[in-house]
PDB file of C-alpha atoms in Angstrom:
ATOM      1  CA  UNK A   1      -2.536   1.471 -17.084  1.00 72.00           C
ATOM      2  CA  UNK A   2      -3.258   3.548 -14.008  1.00 85.00           C
ATOM      3  CA  UNK A   3      -0.682   6.135 -12.951  1.00 92.00           C
ATOM      4  CA  UNK A   4       0.071   6.190  -9.214  1.00 95.00           C
ATOM      5  CA  UNK A   5       1.910   8.727  -7.051  1.00 95.00           C
ATOM      6  CA  UNK A   6       2.692   8.082  -3.375  1.00 96.00           C
ATOM      7  CA  UNK A   7       3.276  10.701  -0.705  1.00 96.00           C
ATOM      8  CA  UNK A   8       3.464  10.987   3.076  1.00 97.00           C
ATOM      9  CA  UNK A   9       6.656   9.110   3.873  1.00 97.00           C
ATOM     10  CA  UNK A  10       9.254  10.445   6.255  1.00 98.00           C
ATOM     11  CA  UNK A  11      11.101   9.923   9.516  1.00 98.00           C
ATOM     12  CA  UNK A  12       9.196   8.994  12.665  1.00 98.00           C
ATOM     13  CA  UNK A  13      10.068   7.651  16.108  1.00 98.00           C
ATOM     14  CA  UNK A  14       9.118   4.143  17.149  1.00 98.00           C
ATOM     15  CA  UNK A  15       5.540   4.128  18.383  1.00 98.00           C
ATOM     16  CA  UNK A  16       4.589   7.043  16.168  1.00 98.00           C
ATOM     17  CA  UNK A  17       2.249   7.272  13.200  1.00 98.00           C
ATOM     18  CA  UNK A  18       2.301   8.201   9.528  1.00 98.00           C
ATOM     19  CA  UNK A  19      -0.353   8.319   6.830  1.00 98.00           C
ATOM     20  CA  UNK A  20       0.622   7.485   3.271  1.00 98.00           C
ATOM     21  CA  UNK A  21      -1.435   8.602   0.295  1.00 97.00           C
ATOM     22  CA  UNK A  22      -1.592   7.206  -3.225  1.00 95.00           C
ATOM     23  CA  UNK A  23      -3.234   9.332  -5.899  1.00 93.00           C
ATOM     24  CA  UNK A  24      -4.421   7.540  -9.034  1.00 91.00           C
ATOM     25  CA  UNK A  25      -4.984   8.957 -12.492  1.00 89.00           C
ATOM     26  CA  UNK A  26      -5.741   7.665 -15.971  1.00 77.00           C
ATOM     27  CA  UNK A  27      -8.594   5.590 -17.322  1.00 67.00           C
ATOM     28  CA  UNK A  28      -9.490   2.345 -15.638  1.00 64.00           C
ATOM     29  CA  UNK A  29     -12.255  -0.198 -15.993  1.00 64.00           C
ATOM     30  CA  UNK A  30     -13.506  -3.171 -14.047  1.00 68.00           C
ATOM     31  CA  UNK A  31     -13.060  -3.753 -10.321  1.00 79.00           C
ATOM     32  CA  UNK A  32      -9.771  -2.175  -9.195  1.00 83.00           C
ATOM     33  CA  UNK A  33      -7.734  -3.597  -6.343  1.00 89.00           C
ATOM     34  CA  UNK A  34      -5.382  -1.116  -4.680  1.00 91.00           C
ATOM     35  CA  UNK A  35      -2.503  -2.439  -2.609  1.00 94.00           C
ATOM     36  CA  UNK A  36       0.470  -1.379  -0.533  1.00 97.00           C
ATOM     37  CA  UNK A  37       3.796  -3.198  -0.563  1.00 98.00           C
ATOM     38  CA  UNK A  38       7.142  -2.454   1.041  1.00 98.00           C
ATOM     39  CA  UNK A  39      10.738  -3.367   0.346  1.00 98.00           C
ATOM     40  CA  UNK A  40      13.831  -3.019   2.504  1.00 96.00           C
ATOM     41  CA  UNK A  41      17.353  -3.248   1.028  1.00 91.00           C
ATOM     42  CA  UNK A  42      18.314  -6.835   0.226  1.00 93.00           C
ATOM     43  CA  UNK A  43      14.821  -8.166   0.922  1.00 95.00           C
ATOM     44  CA  UNK A  44      11.893  -9.269  -1.219  1.00 95.00           C
ATOM     45  CA  UNK A  45       8.947  -7.001  -1.784  1.00 96.00           C
ATOM     46  CA  UNK A  46       6.491  -7.651   1.054  1.00 97.00           C
ATOM     47  CA  UNK A  47       2.722  -7.420   0.958  1.00 97.00           C
ATOM     48  CA  UNK A  48       1.347  -4.897   3.454  1.00 98.00           C
ATOM     49  CA  UNK A  49      -2.338  -4.288   2.727  1.00 97.00           C
ATOM     50  CA  UNK A  50      -4.898  -4.347  -0.069  1.00 95.00           C
ATOM     51  CA  UNK A  51      -8.317  -2.914  -0.789  1.00 91.00           C
ATOM     52  CA  UNK A  52     -10.011  -5.485  -2.987  1.00 85.00           C
ATOM     53  CA  UNK A  53     -12.702  -3.851  -5.073  1.00 73.00           C
ATOM     54  CA  UNK A  54     -14.882  -1.447  -3.133  1.00 70.00           C
ATOM     55  CA  UNK A  55     -15.156  -2.651   0.460  1.00 79.00           C
ATOM     56  CA  UNK A  56     -12.970  -5.688   1.179  1.00 89.00           C
ATOM     57  CA  UNK A  57      -9.636  -5.212   2.969  1.00 94.00           C
ATOM     58  CA  UNK A  58      -6.773  -7.629   3.630  1.00 94.00           C
ATOM     59  CA  UNK A  59      -3.557  -7.252   5.638  1.00 97.00           C
ATOM     60  CA  UNK A  60      -0.201  -8.906   5.976  1.00 97.00           C
ATOM     61  CA  UNK A  61       0.388 -10.638   9.304  1.00 97.00           C
ATOM     62  CA  UNK A  62       3.175  -8.266  10.327  1.00 96.00           C
ATOM     63  CA  UNK A  63       0.918  -5.189  10.211  1.00 97.00           C
ATOM     64  CA  UNK A  64      -2.473  -6.494  11.349  1.00 96.00           C
ATOM     65  CA  UNK A  65      -3.880  -4.370  14.139  1.00 97.00           C
ATOM     66  CA  UNK A  66      -1.480  -1.507  13.424  1.00 98.00           C
ATOM     67  CA  UNK A  67      -2.096  -0.431   9.813  1.00 98.00           C
ATOM     68  CA  UNK A  68      -5.363   0.486   8.115  1.00 97.00           C
ATOM     69  CA  UNK A  69      -5.997   0.811   4.385  1.00 96.00           C
ATOM     70  CA  UNK A  70      -8.828   2.971   3.086  1.00 94.00           C
ATOM     71  CA  UNK A  71      -9.871   4.559  -0.189  1.00 89.00           C
ATOM     72  CA  UNK A  72     -11.723   7.661  -1.269  1.00 88.00           C
ATOM     73  CA  UNK A  73     -13.209   6.998  -4.692  1.00 80.00           C
ATOM     74  CA  UNK A  74     -14.254  10.632  -5.155  1.00 82.00           C
ATOM     75  CA  UNK A  75     -10.599  11.686  -4.856  1.00 84.00           C
ATOM     76  CA  UNK A  76      -9.197   8.597  -6.611  1.00 85.00           C
ATOM     77  CA  UNK A  77      -6.920   8.125  -3.619  1.00 91.00           C
ATOM     78  CA  UNK A  78      -5.986   5.221  -1.361  1.00 93.00           C
ATOM     79  CA  UNK A  79      -4.480   5.714   2.099  1.00 96.00           C
ATOM     80  CA  UNK A  80      -2.378   3.685   4.488  1.00 98.00           C
ATOM     81  CA  UNK A  81      -2.658   4.763   8.110  1.00 98.00           C
ATOM     82  CA  UNK A  82       0.331   3.372  10.012  1.00 98.00           C
ATOM     83  CA  UNK A  83       0.215   3.367  13.816  1.00 98.00           C
ATOM     84  CA  UNK A  84       2.532   1.928  16.473  1.00 98.00           C
ATOM     85  CA  UNK A  85       5.408   1.986  14.020  1.00 98.00           C
ATOM     86  CA  UNK A  86       8.444  -0.196  14.676  1.00 98.00           C
ATOM     87  CA  UNK A  87      12.022   0.077  13.371  1.00 97.00           C
ATOM     88  CA  UNK A  88      11.413  -3.078  11.315  1.00 96.00           C
ATOM     89  CA  UNK A  89       8.728  -1.164   9.385  1.00 98.00           C
ATOM     90  CA  UNK A  90      11.509   0.877   7.773  1.00 98.00           C
ATOM     91  CA  UNK A  91      11.293   0.396   3.997  1.00 98.00           C
ATOM     92  CA  UNK A  92      10.285   1.979   0.733  1.00 98.00           C
ATOM     93  CA  UNK A  93       6.509   1.741   0.494  1.00 98.00           C
ATOM     94  CA  UNK A  94       4.890   1.260  -2.910  1.00 98.00           C
ATOM     95  CA  UNK A  95       1.318   1.679  -4.052  1.00 97.00           C
ATOM     96  CA  UNK A  96       0.026  -0.738  -6.687  1.00 96.00           C
ATOM     97  CA  UNK A  97      -3.173  -1.324  -8.659  1.00 93.00           C
ATOM     98  CA  UNK A  98      -4.658  -4.091 -10.782  1.00 92.00           C
ATOM     99  CA  UNK A  99      -7.958  -4.745 -12.519  1.00 88.00           C
ATOM    100  CA  UNK A 100     -10.081  -7.747 -11.592  1.00 87.00           C
ATOM    101  CA  UNK A 101      -7.525  -9.251  -9.211  1.00 89.00           C
ATOM    102  CA  UNK A 102      -8.239 -10.309  -5.642  1.00 89.00           C
ATOM    103  CA  UNK A 103      -4.937 -11.350  -4.132  1.00 92.00           C
ATOM    104  CA  UNK A 104      -1.596 -10.190  -2.720  1.00 93.00           C
ATOM    105  CA  UNK A 105       1.023 -11.430  -5.178  1.00 95.00           C
ATOM    106  CA  UNK A 106       3.160  -8.429  -6.211  1.00 95.00           C
ATOM    107  CA  UNK A 107       3.899 -10.023  -9.598  1.00 95.00           C
ATOM    108  CA  UNK A 108       0.195  -9.771 -10.478  1.00 95.00           C
ATOM    109  CA  UNK A 109       0.074  -5.997 -10.020  1.00 95.00           C
ATOM    110  CA  UNK A 110       1.034  -4.145 -13.197  1.00 94.00           C
ATOM    111  CA  UNK A 111       0.626  -0.504 -12.110  1.00 94.00           C
ATOM    112  CA  UNK A 112       3.088   0.833  -9.537  1.00 96.00           C
ATOM    113  CA  UNK A 113       4.037   4.127  -7.983  1.00 97.00           C
ATOM    114  CA  UNK A 114       7.622   5.295  -7.537  1.00 97.00           C
ATOM    115  CA  UNK A 115       7.655   4.604  -3.808  1.00 97.00           C
ATOM    116  CA  UNK A 116       7.999   6.698  -0.674  1.00 97.00           C
ATOM    117  CA  UNK A 117      10.604   6.159   2.047  1.00 98.00           C
ATOM    118  CA  UNK A 118       9.460   5.416   5.590  1.00 98.00           C
ATOM    119  CA  UNK A 119      12.138   5.418   8.285  1.00 98.00           C
ATOM    120  CA  UNK A 120      11.344   4.511  11.892  1.00 98.00           C
ATOM    121  CA  UNK A 121      13.995   5.393  14.454  1.00 97.00           C
ATOM    122  CA  UNK A 122      14.499   3.468  17.683  1.00 93.00           C
TER     123      UNK A 122
END
């Protein structure tokens, strides 16, 4: 399995921006999909964005046009740039990875980070 560590969470005002980072380590093979999910208290884990393989990106409807996922293979790191943040974006954000999977079902991702808290104030 791939080990993942998120960073970059914090407190921001509505309309502001944050960039989350997810550093990966450990051996991996095949085409690796990296994804971001979020979970607020009492709610299901929600798909945010994914980088399928090398170049393909996919976003959840609630964040399209505001969030951007990117990856730097040389640094083994995936990023989530979050702009125009809203109070409803408040959640713990998790990075996830899976080999040879092109989808957004959280149950299919077997490698997860510990999460980083994002709080958006109104």
